[in-house]
PDB file of C-alpha atoms in Angstrom:
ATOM      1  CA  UNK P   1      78.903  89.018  89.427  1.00 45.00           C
ATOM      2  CA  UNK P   2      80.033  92.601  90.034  1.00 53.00           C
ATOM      3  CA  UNK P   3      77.185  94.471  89.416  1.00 54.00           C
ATOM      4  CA  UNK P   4      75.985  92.256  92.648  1.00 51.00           C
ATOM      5  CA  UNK P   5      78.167  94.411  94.524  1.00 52.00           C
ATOM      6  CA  UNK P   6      76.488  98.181  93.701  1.00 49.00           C
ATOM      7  CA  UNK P   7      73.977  97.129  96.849  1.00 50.00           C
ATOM      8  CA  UNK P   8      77.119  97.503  99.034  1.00 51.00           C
ATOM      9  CA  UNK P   9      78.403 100.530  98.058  1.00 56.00           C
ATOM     10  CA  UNK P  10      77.384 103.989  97.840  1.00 55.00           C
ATOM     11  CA  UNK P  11      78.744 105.469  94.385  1.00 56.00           C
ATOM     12  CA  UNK P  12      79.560 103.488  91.358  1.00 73.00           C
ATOM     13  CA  UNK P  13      81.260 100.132  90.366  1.00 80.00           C
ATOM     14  CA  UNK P  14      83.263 100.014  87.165  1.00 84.00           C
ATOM     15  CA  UNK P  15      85.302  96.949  85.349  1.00 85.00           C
ATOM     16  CA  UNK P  16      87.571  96.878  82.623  1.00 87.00           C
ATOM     17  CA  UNK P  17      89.334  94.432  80.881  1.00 87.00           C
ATOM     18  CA  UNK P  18      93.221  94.419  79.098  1.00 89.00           C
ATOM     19  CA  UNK P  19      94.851  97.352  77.937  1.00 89.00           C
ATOM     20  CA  UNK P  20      98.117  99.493  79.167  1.00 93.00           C
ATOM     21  CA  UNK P  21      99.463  99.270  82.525  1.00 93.00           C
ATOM     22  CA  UNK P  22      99.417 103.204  81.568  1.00 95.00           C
ATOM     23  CA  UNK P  23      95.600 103.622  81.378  1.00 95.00           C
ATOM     24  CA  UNK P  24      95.430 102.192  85.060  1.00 96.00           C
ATOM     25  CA  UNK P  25      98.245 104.804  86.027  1.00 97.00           C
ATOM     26  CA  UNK P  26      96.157 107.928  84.447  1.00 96.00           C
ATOM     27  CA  UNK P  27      92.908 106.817  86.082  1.00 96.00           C
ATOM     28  CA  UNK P  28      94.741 106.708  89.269  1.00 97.00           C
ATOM     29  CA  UNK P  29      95.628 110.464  89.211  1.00 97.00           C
ATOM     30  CA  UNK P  30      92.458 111.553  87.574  1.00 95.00           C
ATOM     31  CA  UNK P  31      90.117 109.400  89.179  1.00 93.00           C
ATOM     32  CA  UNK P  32      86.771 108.338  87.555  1.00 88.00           C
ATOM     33  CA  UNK P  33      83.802 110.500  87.197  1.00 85.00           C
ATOM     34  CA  UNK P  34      83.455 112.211  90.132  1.00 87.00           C
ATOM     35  CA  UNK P  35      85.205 109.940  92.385  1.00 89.00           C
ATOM     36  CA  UNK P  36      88.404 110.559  94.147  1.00 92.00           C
ATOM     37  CA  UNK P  37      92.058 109.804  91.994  1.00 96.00           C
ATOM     38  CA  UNK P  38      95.660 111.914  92.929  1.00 97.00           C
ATOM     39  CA  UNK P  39      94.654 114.654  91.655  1.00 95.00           C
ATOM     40  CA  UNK P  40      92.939 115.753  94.704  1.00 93.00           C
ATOM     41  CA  UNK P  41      95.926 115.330  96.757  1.00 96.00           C
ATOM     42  CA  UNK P  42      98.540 116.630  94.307  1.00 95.00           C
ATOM     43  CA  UNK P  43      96.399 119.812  94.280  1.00 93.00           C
ATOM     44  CA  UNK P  44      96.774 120.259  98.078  1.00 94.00           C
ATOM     45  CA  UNK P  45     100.641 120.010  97.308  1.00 94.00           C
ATOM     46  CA  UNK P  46     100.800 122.377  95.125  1.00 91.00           C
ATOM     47  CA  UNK P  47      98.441 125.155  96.976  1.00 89.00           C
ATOM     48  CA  UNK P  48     100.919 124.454 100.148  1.00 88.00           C
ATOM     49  CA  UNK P  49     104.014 125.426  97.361  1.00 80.00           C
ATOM     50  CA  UNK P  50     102.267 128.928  97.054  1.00 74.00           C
ATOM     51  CA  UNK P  51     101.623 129.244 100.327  1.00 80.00           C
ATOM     52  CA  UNK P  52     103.150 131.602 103.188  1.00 81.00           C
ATOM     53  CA  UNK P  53     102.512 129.778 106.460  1.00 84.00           C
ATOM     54  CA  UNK P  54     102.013 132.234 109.427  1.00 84.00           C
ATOM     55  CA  UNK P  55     101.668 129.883 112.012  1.00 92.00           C
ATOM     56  CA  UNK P  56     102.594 126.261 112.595  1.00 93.00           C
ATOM     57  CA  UNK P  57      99.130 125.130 113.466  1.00 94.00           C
ATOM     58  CA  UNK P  58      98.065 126.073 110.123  1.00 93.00           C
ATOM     59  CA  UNK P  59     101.043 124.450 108.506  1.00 95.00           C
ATOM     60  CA  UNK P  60      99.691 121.803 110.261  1.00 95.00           C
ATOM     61  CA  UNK P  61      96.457 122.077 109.210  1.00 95.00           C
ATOM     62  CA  UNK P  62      97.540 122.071 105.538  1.00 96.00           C
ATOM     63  CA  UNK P  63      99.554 118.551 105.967  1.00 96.00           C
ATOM     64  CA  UNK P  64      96.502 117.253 107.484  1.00 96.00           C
ATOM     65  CA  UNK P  65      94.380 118.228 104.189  1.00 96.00           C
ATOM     66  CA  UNK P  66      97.335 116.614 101.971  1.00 97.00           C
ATOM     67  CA  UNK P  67      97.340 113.424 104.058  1.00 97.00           C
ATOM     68  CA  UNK P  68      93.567 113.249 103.830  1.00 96.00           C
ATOM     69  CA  UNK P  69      93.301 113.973 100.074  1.00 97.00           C
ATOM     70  CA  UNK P  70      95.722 111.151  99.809  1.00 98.00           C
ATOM     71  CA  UNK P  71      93.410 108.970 101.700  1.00 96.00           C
ATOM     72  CA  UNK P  72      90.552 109.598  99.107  1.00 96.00           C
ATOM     73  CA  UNK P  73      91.455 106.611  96.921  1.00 97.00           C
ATOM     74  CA  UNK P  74      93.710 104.010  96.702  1.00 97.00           C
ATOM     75  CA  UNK P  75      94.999 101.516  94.002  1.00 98.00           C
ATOM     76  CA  UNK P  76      95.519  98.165  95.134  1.00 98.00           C
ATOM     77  CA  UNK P  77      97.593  95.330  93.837  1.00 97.00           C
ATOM     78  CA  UNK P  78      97.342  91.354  93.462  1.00 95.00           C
ATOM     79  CA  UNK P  79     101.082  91.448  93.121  1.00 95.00           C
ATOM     80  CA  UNK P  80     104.022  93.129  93.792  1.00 94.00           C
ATOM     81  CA  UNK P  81     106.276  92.795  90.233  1.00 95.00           C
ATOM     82  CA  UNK P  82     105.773  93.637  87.081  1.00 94.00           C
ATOM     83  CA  UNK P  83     103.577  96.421  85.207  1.00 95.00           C
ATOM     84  CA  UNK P  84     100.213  95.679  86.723  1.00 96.00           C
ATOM     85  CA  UNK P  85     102.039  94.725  89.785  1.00 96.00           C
ATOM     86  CA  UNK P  86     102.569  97.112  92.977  1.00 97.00           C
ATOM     87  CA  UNK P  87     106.305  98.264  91.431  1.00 96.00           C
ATOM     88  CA  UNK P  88     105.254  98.741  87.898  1.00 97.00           C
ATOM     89  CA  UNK P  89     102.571 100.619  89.015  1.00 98.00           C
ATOM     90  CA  UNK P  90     103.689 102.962  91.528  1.00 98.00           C
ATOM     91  CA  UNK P  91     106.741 104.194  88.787  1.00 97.00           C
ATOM     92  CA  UNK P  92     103.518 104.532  86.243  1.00 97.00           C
ATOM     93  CA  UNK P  93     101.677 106.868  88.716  1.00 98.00           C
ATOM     94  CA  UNK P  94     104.865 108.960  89.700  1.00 97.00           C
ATOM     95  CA  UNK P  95     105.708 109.582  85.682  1.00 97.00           C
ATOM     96  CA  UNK P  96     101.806 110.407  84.857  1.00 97.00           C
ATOM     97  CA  UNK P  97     102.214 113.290  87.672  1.00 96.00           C
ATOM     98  CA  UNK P  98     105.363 114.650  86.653  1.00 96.00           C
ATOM     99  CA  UNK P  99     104.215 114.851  82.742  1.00 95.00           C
ATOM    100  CA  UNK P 100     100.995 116.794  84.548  1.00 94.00           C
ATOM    101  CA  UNK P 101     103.661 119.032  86.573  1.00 92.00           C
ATOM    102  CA  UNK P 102     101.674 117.519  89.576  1.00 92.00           C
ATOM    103  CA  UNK P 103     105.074 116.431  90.748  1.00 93.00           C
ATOM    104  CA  UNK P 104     108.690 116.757  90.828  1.00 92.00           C
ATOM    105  CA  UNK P 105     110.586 113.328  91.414  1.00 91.00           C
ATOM    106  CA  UNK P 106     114.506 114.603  92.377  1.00 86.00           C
ATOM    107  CA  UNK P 107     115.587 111.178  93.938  1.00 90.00           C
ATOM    108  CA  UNK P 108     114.582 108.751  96.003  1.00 93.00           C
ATOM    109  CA  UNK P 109     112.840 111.111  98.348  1.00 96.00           C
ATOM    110  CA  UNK P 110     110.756 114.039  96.961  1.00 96.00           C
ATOM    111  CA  UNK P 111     108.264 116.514  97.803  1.00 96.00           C
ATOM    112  CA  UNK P 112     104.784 114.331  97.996  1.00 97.00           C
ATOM    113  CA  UNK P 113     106.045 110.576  98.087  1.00 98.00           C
ATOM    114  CA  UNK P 114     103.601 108.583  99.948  1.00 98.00           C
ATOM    115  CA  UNK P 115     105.346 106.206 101.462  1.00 98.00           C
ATOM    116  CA  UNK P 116     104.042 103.099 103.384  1.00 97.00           C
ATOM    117  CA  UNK P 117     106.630 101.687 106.926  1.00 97.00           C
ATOM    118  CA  UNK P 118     107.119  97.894 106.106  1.00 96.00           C
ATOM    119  CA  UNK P 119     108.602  97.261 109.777  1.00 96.00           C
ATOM    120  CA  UNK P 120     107.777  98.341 113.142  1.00 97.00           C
ATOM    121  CA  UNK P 121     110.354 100.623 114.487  1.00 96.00           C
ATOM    122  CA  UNK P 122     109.231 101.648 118.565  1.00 96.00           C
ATOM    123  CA  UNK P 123     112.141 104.523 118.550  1.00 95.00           C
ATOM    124  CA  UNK P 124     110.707 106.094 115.606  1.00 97.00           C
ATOM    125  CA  UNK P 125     106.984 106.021 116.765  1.00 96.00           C
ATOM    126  CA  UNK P 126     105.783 104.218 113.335  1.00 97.00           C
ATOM    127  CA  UNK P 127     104.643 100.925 112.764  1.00 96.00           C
ATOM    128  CA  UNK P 128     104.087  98.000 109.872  1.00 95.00           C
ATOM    129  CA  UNK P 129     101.273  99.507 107.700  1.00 94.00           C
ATOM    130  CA  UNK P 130     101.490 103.347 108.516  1.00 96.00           C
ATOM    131  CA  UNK P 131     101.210 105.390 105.484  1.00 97.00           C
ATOM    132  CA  UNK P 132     102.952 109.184 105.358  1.00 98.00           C
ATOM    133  CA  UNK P 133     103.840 111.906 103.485  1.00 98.00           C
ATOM    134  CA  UNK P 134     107.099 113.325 102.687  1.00 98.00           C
ATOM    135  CA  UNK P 135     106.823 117.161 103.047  1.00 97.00           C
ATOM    136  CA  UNK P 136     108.785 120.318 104.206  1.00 95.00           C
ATOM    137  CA  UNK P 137     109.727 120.814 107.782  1.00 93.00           C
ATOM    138  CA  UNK P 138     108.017 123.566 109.277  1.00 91.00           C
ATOM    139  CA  UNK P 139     111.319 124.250 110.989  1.00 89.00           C
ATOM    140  CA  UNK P 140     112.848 123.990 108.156  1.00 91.00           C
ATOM    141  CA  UNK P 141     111.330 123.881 104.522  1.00 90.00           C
ATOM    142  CA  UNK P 142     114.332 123.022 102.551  1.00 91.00           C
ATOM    143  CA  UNK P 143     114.119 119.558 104.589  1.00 94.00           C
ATOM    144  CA  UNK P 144     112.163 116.913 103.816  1.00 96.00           C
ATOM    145  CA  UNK P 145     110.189 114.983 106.773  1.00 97.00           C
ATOM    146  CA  UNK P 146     107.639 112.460 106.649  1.00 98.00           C
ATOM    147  CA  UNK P 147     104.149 113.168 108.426  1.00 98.00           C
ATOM    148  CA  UNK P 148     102.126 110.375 109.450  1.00 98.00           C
ATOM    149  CA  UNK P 149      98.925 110.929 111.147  1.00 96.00           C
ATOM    150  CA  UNK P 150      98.213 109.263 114.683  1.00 92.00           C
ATOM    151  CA  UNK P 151      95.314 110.091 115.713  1.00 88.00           C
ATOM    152  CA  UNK P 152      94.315 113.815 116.171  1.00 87.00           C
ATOM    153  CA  UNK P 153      97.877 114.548 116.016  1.00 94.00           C
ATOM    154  CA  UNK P 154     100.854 114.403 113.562  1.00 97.00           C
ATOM    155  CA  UNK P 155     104.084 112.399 113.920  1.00 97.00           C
ATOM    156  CA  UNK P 156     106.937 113.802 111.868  1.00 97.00           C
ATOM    157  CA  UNK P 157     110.288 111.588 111.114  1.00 97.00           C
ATOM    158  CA  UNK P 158     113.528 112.488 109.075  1.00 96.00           C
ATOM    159  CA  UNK P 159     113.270 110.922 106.001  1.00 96.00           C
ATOM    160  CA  UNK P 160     117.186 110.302 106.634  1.00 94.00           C
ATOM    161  CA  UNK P 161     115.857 108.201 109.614  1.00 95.00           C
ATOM    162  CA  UNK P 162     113.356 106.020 107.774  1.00 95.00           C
ATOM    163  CA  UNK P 163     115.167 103.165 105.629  1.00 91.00           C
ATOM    164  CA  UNK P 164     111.831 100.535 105.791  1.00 95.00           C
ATOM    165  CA  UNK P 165     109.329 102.128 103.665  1.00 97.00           C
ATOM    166  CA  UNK P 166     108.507 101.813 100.192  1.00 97.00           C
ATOM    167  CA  UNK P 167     106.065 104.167  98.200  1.00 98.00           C
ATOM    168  CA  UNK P 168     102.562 104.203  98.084  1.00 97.00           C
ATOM    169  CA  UNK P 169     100.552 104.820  95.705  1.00 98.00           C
ATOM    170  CA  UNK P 170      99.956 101.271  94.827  1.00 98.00           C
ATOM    171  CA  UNK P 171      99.995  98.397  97.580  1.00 97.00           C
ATOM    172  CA  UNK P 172      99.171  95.156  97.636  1.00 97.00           C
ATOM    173  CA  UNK P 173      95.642  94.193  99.052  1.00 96.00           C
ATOM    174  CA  UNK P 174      97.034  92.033 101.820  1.00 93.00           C
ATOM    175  CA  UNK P 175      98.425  95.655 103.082  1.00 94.00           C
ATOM    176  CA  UNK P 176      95.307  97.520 102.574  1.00 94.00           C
ATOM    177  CA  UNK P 177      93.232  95.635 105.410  1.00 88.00           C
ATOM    178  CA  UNK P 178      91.534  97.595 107.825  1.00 87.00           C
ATOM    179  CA  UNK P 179      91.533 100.768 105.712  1.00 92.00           C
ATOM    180  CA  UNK P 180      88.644 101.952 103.868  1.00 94.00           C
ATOM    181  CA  UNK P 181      89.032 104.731 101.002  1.00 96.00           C
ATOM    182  CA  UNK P 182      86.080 106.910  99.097  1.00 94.00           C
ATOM    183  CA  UNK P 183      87.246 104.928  95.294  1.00 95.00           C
ATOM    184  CA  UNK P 184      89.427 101.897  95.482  1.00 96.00           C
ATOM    185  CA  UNK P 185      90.436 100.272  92.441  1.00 96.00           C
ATOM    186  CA  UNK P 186      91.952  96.774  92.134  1.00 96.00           C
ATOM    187  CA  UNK P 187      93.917  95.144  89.723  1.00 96.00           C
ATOM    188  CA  UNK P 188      94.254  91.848  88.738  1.00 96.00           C
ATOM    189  CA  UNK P 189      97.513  90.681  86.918  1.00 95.00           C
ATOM    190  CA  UNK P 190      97.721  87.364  84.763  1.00 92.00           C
ATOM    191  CA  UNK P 191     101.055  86.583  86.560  1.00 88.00           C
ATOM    192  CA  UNK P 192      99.084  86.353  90.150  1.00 84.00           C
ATOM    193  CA  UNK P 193      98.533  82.875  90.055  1.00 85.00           C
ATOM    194  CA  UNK P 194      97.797  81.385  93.624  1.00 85.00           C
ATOM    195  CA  UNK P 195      97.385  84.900  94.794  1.00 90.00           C
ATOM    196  CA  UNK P 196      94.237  85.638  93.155  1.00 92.00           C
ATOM    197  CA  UNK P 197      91.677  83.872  95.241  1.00 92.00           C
ATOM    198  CA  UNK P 198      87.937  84.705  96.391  1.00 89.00           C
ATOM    199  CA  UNK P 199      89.335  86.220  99.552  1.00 91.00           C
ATOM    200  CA  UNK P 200      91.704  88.823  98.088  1.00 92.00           C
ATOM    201  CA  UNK P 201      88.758  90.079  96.170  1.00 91.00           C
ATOM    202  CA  UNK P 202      86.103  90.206  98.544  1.00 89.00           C
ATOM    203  CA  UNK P 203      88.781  92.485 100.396  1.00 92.00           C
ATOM    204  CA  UNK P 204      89.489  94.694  97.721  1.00 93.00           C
ATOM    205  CA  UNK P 205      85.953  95.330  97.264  1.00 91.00           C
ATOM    206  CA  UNK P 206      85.250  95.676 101.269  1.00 91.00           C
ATOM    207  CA  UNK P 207      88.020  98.751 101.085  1.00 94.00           C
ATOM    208  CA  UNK P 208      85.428 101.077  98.552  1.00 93.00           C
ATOM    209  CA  UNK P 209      83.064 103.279 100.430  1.00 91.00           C
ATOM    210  CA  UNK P 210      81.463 105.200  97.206  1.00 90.00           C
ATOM    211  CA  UNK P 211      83.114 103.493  94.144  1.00 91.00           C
ATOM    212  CA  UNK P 212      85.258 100.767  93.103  1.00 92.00           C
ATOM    213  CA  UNK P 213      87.244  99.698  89.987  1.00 92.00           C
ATOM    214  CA  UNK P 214      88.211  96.866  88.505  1.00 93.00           C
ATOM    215  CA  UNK P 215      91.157  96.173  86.387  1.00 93.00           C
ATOM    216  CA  UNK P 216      91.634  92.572  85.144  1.00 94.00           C
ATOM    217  CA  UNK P 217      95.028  92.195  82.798  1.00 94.00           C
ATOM    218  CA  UNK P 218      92.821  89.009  80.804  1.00 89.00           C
ATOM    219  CA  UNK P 219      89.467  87.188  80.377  1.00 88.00           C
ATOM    220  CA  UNK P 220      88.565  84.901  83.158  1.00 86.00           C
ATOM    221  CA  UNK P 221      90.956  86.112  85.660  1.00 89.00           C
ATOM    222  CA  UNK P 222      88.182  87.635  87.728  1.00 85.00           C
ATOM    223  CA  UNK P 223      86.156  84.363  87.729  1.00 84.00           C
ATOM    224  CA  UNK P 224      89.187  81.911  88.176  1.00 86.00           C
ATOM    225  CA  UNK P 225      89.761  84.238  91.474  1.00 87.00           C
ATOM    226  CA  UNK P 226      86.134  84.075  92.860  1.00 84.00           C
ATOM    227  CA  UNK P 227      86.472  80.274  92.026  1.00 84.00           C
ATOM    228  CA  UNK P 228      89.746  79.781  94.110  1.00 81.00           C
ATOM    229  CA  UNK P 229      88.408  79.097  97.401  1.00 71.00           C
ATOM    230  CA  UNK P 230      90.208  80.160 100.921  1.00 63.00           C
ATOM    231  CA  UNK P 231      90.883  78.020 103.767  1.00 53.00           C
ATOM    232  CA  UNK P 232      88.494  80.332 105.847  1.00 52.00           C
ATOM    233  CA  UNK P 233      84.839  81.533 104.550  1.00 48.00           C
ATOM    234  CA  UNK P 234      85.177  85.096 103.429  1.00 49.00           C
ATOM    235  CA  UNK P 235      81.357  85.395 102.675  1.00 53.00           C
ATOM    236  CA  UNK P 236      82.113  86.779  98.638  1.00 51.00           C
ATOM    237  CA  UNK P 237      79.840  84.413  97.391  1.00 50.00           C
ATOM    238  CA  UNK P 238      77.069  85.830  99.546  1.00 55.00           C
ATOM    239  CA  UNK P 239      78.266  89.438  99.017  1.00 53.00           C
ATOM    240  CA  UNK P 240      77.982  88.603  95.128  1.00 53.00           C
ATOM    241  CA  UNK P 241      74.411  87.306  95.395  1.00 53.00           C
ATOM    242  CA  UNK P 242      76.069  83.834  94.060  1.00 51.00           C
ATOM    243  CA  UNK P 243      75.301  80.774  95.169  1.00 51.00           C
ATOM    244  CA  UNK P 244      78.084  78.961  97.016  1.00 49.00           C
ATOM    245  CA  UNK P 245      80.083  75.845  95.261  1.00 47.00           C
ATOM    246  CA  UNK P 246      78.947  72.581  95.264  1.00 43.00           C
TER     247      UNK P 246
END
């Protein structure tokens, strides 16, 4: 039923089966072929380390470039708990790019944590779903801000001031909606239950521009999902050239 899908993207469709939470967490940072993983964003970090800024426009310019990168791929989750779940996941991904120097983890908030707001907050400017970056200040580079991008422009906010985020390298799929990335990769968990439904993959899929994964924790999980129907018509079946259920 996947290899239905190649007609709607432009790059390459891979699926794989079992195996280590780990092996997701490495093909995360390096990505698949040619397609987009964290590398390409934790190589922006570390060029802006090395950098001497003389201006704050192209400071500005290089946080736009890291949030971008970033923006290349994304891993999304049927869950939120547990090793293939959004948690499990997000600790594999940090640990892979610290072994790789990629990244230095000091805390809760580091140089380079993606973070995603999980509430609306009108005096900070940010809303449910925004995804930023926790960088230096240009003001002050031994302080840590977060830049989100809005737009054209960037919105920068303590990360002393922002308690309702969690980090993103991994999200669920529910939060991915209305986002589209270069190489998405999903990944189904045994534990997801209820959760794993026709609709929830038809949007995973929908987020891939060039390339998607597919990560299944067991046999049949993939097929159990696309046979779990929604209460509203998500068009998979059509999407997977398979004909709808009886």
């Amino acid at each position: 039923l996947l290899e239905q899908t190649r007609s709607g993207l432009d790059g390459a469709l891979w699926a794989h089966q079992g195996g280590p939470a780990t092996a997701i967490a490495a093909m995360a940072v390096q990505g698949r072929g040619t397609q987009a993983g964290y590398a390409a964003y934790a190589r922006q970090l570390q060029a802006g380390r090395a950098a001497r800024w003389d201006n704050e426009a192209a400071y500005q310019d290089w946080v736009r470039s890291v949030l971008a990168a970033f923006d290349r791929f994304r891993l999304l989750c049927a869950v939120r708990e547990g090793d293939w779940g959004v948690a499990g996941l997000n600790r594999a991904i940090e640990q892979v790019l610290e072994r790789q120097g990629l990244l230095r983890k000091d805390g809760e908030w580091y140089l380079g944590r993606p973070v995603m707001v999980t509430r609306n907050d009108a005096q900070l400017g940010v809303s449910n779903g925004d995804i930023g970056m926790a960088l230096p200040s240009w003001a002050d580079p031994s302080r840590l801000r977060v830049y989100f991008a809005q737009g054209e422009q960037l919105h920068a906010v303590s990360t002393a001031r922002l308690a309702q985020v969690e980090t993103a390298f991994a999200m669920t799929v529910h939060k991915s909606q209305g986002s589209e990335f270069e190489h998405t990769a999903l990944v189904l968990a045994a534990q997801g239950g209820h959760v794993l439904n026709r609709e929830l993959v038809y949007t995973g899929i929908t987020r891939a521009r060039q390339a998607f994964s597919l990560w299944s924790e067991g046999p049949g999980l993939l097929a159990s999902a696309i046979g779990s129907p929604t209460q509203r018509s998500s068009g998979l079946l059509r999407f997977l050239g398979a004909p709808p259920a009886a």
